[in-house]
Short mmCIF file of C-alpha atoms in Angstrom, two decimals:
data_model
loop_
_atom_site.label_atom_id
_atom_site.label_comp_id
_atom_site.label_asym_id
_atom_site.label_seq_id
_atom_site.Cartn_x
_atom_site.Cartn_y
_atom_site.Cartn_z
CA GLY A 1 11.86 -1.87 -22.50
CA ASN A 2 14.00 -4.98 -22.15
CA ILE A 3 12.86 -7.78 -19.82
CA SER A 4 15.02 -10.71 -18.70
CA PHE A 5 14.36 -13.63 -16.34
CA ASP A 6 17.08 -15.51 -14.50
CA GLY A 7 15.73 -18.40 -12.44
CA SER A 8 14.09 -21.80 -12.46
CA PHE A 9 10.80 -23.69 -12.26
CA THR A 10 10.90 -26.84 -10.13
CA GLY A 11 8.34 -29.50 -9.25
CA PHE A 12 5.44 -31.02 -11.16
CA THR A 13 2.45 -29.65 -13.01
CA THR A 14 0.38 -30.28 -9.87
CA ASP A 15 2.78 -28.45 -7.53
CA PHE A 16 5.66 -26.27 -8.66
CA VAL A 17 7.82 -23.41 -7.44
CA THR A 18 9.15 -20.50 -9.43
CA TYR A 19 12.35 -18.97 -8.15
CA GLY A 20 14.28 -16.27 -9.86
CA LYS A 21 14.74 -12.64 -10.77
CA VAL A 22 12.99 -10.52 -13.37
CA ARG A 23 15.07 -7.58 -14.58
CA THR A 24 13.60 -4.65 -16.47
CA ASN A 25 14.51 -1.04 -17.04
CA LEU A 26 11.71 -0.24 -14.56
CA GLY A 27 13.21 -2.25 -11.67
CA ASN A 28 13.84 -5.79 -10.46
CA ILE A 29 11.44 -8.37 -9.00
CA ARG A 30 12.52 -11.57 -7.24
CA THR A 31 10.12 -14.46 -6.70
CA ASP A 32 10.08 -17.55 -4.51
CA ILE A 33 6.47 -18.63 -4.90
CA SER A 34 4.71 -21.99 -5.09
CA PHE A 35 1.62 -22.68 -7.24
CA ARG A 36 -0.58 -25.65 -6.44
CA PRO A 37 -3.87 -26.53 -8.18
CA GLU A 38 -6.42 -27.49 -5.51
CA LYS A 39 -9.72 -27.40 -7.41
CA PRO A 40 -10.72 -26.76 -11.00
CA ASN A 41 -9.81 -23.15 -11.78
CA ARG A 42 -8.32 -22.52 -8.33
CA TYR A 43 -4.62 -22.30 -7.48
CA ARG A 44 -3.02 -22.00 -4.07
CA ILE A 45 -0.28 -19.35 -4.13
CA LYS A 46 2.23 -19.04 -1.33
CA GLY A 47 5.65 -17.50 -1.04
CA LEU A 48 7.86 -14.45 -1.09
CA LEU A 49 7.80 -11.56 -3.55
CA THR A 50 10.53 -8.93 -3.49
CA GLY A 51 10.75 -5.77 -5.56
CA ARG A 52 13.70 -3.42 -5.78
CA ASP A 53 13.64 0.04 -7.34
CA VAL A 54 10.39 -0.69 -9.20
CA ASN A 55 9.50 2.53 -11.01
CA LEU A 56 5.83 3.03 -10.13
CA GLY A 57 5.71 6.38 -11.86
CA GLU A 58 6.65 4.91 -15.23
CA LEU A 59 4.41 1.86 -14.72
CA THR A 60 1.35 3.95 -13.91
CA GLY A 61 2.12 6.90 -16.16
CA ASN A 62 2.14 9.26 -13.16
CA THR A 63 5.76 10.31 -12.78
CA ASP A 64 4.85 13.63 -11.14
CA LEU A 65 3.40 11.86 -8.09
CA LEU A 66 5.08 8.44 -7.88
CA GLY A 67 8.70 7.28 -7.96
CA LYS A 68 10.48 4.04 -7.07
CA LEU A 69 9.32 1.24 -4.77
CA SER A 70 11.34 -1.37 -2.86
CA MET A 71 9.45 -3.99 -0.84
CA GLN A 72 9.35 -7.56 0.45
CA THR A 73 6.05 -9.34 1.05
CA ASN A 74 4.78 -12.80 1.95
CA VAL A 75 1.64 -13.87 0.10
CA ASP A 76 -0.67 -16.76 1.04
CA GLY A 77 -3.85 -17.06 -0.96
CA TYR A 78 -5.78 -18.30 -3.95
CA ALA A 79 -6.10 -17.28 -7.58
CA TYR A 80 -9.08 -18.19 -9.71
CA SER A 81 -7.98 -16.14 -12.72
CA LEU A 82 -5.80 -13.13 -13.44
CA ASN A 83 -8.71 -10.92 -12.38
CA ARG A 84 -10.01 -12.89 -9.38
CA PHE A 85 -7.88 -13.67 -6.33
CA ALA A 86 -7.82 -13.48 -2.53
CA GLY A 87 -5.35 -14.02 0.27
CA ASN A 88 -3.28 -12.72 3.14
CA LEU A 89 -0.37 -10.34 2.75
CA THR A 90 2.30 -9.45 5.27
CA GLY A 91 5.42 -7.56 4.52
CA LYS A 92 7.42 -4.40 4.53
CA ILE A 93 7.88 -1.56 2.10
CA ASP A 94 11.48 -0.49 2.59
CA SER A 95 10.93 2.67 0.59
CA ILE A 96 8.42 4.31 -1.74
CA GLU A 97 8.66 7.70 -3.41
CA ILE A 98 5.48 9.81 -3.32
CA ASN A 99 5.33 13.52 -4.11
CA ARG A 100 9.13 13.71 -4.36
CA TYR A 101 9.61 12.25 -0.86
CA LYS A 102 10.97 8.80 -0.08
CA TYR A 103 8.89 7.17 2.69
CA ARG A 104 10.62 4.38 4.62
CA ASN A 105 9.67 1.57 7.00
CA ILE A 106 6.07 0.75 6.07
CA ALA A 107 4.56 -2.45 7.48
CA LEU A 108 1.61 -4.18 5.77
CA ASN A 109 -0.66 -6.85 7.24
CA GLY A 110 -4.08 -7.75 5.91
CA LEU A 111 -6.52 -9.69 3.79
CA PHE A 112 -7.04 -8.75 0.18
CA THR A 113 -9.01 -9.57 -2.93
CA GLU A 114 -8.92 -7.97 -6.35
CA LYS A 115 -11.28 -5.26 -5.03
CA THR A 116 -10.82 -5.12 -1.25
CA TRP A 117 -8.23 -4.56 1.47
CA ASP A 118 -8.96 -5.34 5.13
CA GLY A 119 -5.95 -4.81 7.34
CA SER A 120 -3.35 -2.39 8.61
CA VAL A 121 -0.64 -0.09 7.32
CA LYS A 122 1.95 1.24 9.77
CA ILE A 123 4.46 3.91 8.76
CA SER A 124 7.51 4.52 10.96
CA ASP A 125 9.28 7.16 8.89
CA GLU A 126 11.40 9.90 10.47
CA ASN A 127 8.91 12.50 9.20
CA LEU A 128 5.68 10.51 9.46
CA LYS A 129 4.36 8.27 12.24
CA MET A 130 1.02 6.82 11.13
CA TYR A 131 -1.22 3.81 11.69
CA LEU A 132 -4.17 2.93 9.46
CA GLN A 133 -6.53 0.05 10.27
CA GLY A 134 -9.67 -0.82 8.37
CA LEU A 135 -11.60 -1.93 5.31
CA PHE A 136 -11.50 -0.52 1.79
CA ASN A 137 -14.10 -2.18 -0.40
CA PHE A 138 -14.50 -1.38 -4.11
CA SER A 139 -16.66 -4.40 -5.00
CA GLY A 140 -20.03 -2.63 -4.87
CA LYS A 141 -21.63 0.09 -6.93
CA LEU A 142 -20.21 2.63 -4.49
CA PRO A 143 -16.87 2.16 -2.68
CA GLU A 144 -17.08 1.47 1.05
CA PHE A 145 -14.65 2.72 3.69
CA ASP A 146 -14.53 1.72 7.35
CA PHE A 147 -11.23 2.68 8.97
CA THR A 148 -9.35 4.45 11.75
CA LEU A 149 -6.43 6.72 10.90
CA ASP A 150 -3.99 7.76 13.63
CA VAL A 151 -1.33 10.25 12.55
CA ALA A 152 0.94 10.74 15.56
CA GLU A 153 3.30 13.06 13.72
CA ALA A 154 3.58 14.39 10.17
CA ASN A 155 6.16 16.96 9.10
CA LEU A 156 4.27 18.56 6.22
CA TYR A 157 7.27 20.58 5.08
CA LYS A 158 9.65 17.62 4.85
CA LEU A 159 6.90 15.54 3.17
CA ASN A 160 6.54 18.25 0.49
CA PHE A 161 2.90 19.04 1.30
CA ASP A 162 3.88 22.54 2.42
CA ARG A 163 6.73 24.00 0.38
CA ILE A 164 6.95 27.32 2.29
CA ASP A 165 6.50 26.93 6.06
CA THR A 166 9.27 24.84 7.67
CA THR A 167 7.25 24.53 10.93
CA SER A 168 4.17 23.05 9.24
CA SER A 169 3.10 19.77 10.90
CA LEU A 170 0.00 17.75 11.68
CA ALA A 171 -1.25 15.18 14.19
CA MET A 172 -4.76 13.74 14.17
CA LEU A 173 -7.06 10.83 14.98
CA LEU A 174 -9.87 10.16 12.52
CA THR A 175 -12.52 7.48 12.07
CA SER A 176 -14.57 6.88 8.94
CA ASN A 177 -17.51 4.66 8.07
CA PHE A 178 -19.16 5.63 4.80
CA LYS A 179 -19.98 4.75 1.23
CA GLY A 180 -19.54 7.03 -1.74
CA SER A 181 -17.28 8.25 -4.50
CA ASN A 182 -17.80 12.01 -3.96
CA PHE A 183 -19.51 14.47 -1.61
CA ASP A 184 -22.78 14.28 -3.54
CA ASN A 185 -23.35 10.54 -2.95
CA LEU A 186 -21.57 10.14 0.38
CA ASP A 187 -23.58 8.13 2.94
CA GLY A 188 -22.11 7.69 6.42
CA GLU A 189 -19.83 9.66 8.68
CA ILE A 190 -16.27 10.88 9.09
CA LYS A 191 -15.26 11.86 12.62
CA LEU A 192 -12.20 13.94 13.47
CA LEU A 193 -11.69 12.94 17.11
CA LYS A 194 -8.65 15.12 17.72
CA SER A 195 -6.12 17.10 15.76
CA ASN A 196 -3.24 19.50 16.14
CA PHE A 197 -2.09 21.55 13.17
CA ILE A 198 0.99 23.77 13.42
CA LYS A 199 1.40 26.60 10.95
CA TYR A 200 4.08 29.30 11.35
CA ASN A 201 4.77 28.02 14.88
CA LYS A 202 1.13 28.47 15.92
CA ASN A 203 -1.02 25.60 17.19
CA LEU A 204 -4.43 25.19 15.62
CA GLU A 205 -6.70 22.58 17.14
CA LEU A 206 -9.47 21.39 14.84
CA ASN A 207 -12.33 19.52 16.50
#
């Protein structure tokens, strides 16, 4: 589709800022980011990145699962190439469409590289209250997961996980520390510390 950029580049080759707006038929992205060479093949990147109505479904080719994304994040890190980078990310996803539901109020805070995330995700949506803290590492031969997931409240009907039962809901606390890409090569443990599943107005505790 069509892509247009409205903005400016200011500064010098050793330290410059790009400010502007990229418009496409898949959404808009606004940047206010500085790039500063610090060592050979290493750039310091710091600033604000904002996306509005970015169509993740079209970008990823998965329109059945994903829809539009609107977010604002602060990035502070380093880039060694387009495929090698690391830094700290804090920000907020105002809305993201997943499985035909628009999630709102998602806070992000963590350290990242091109293959890892170590931090937290907090969702304060009217139909989902959730906090995820931990490490997701895809740098090795097998992916590594070490996290705690606390779902205080999830309305499975409103979130489109259960299309029939309007009372369907879930709450749970889970910890995981394992490596593996499937059940056959899984090494570690997943603990369900507590849970409460409601189906047709009946409570089912899974321990």
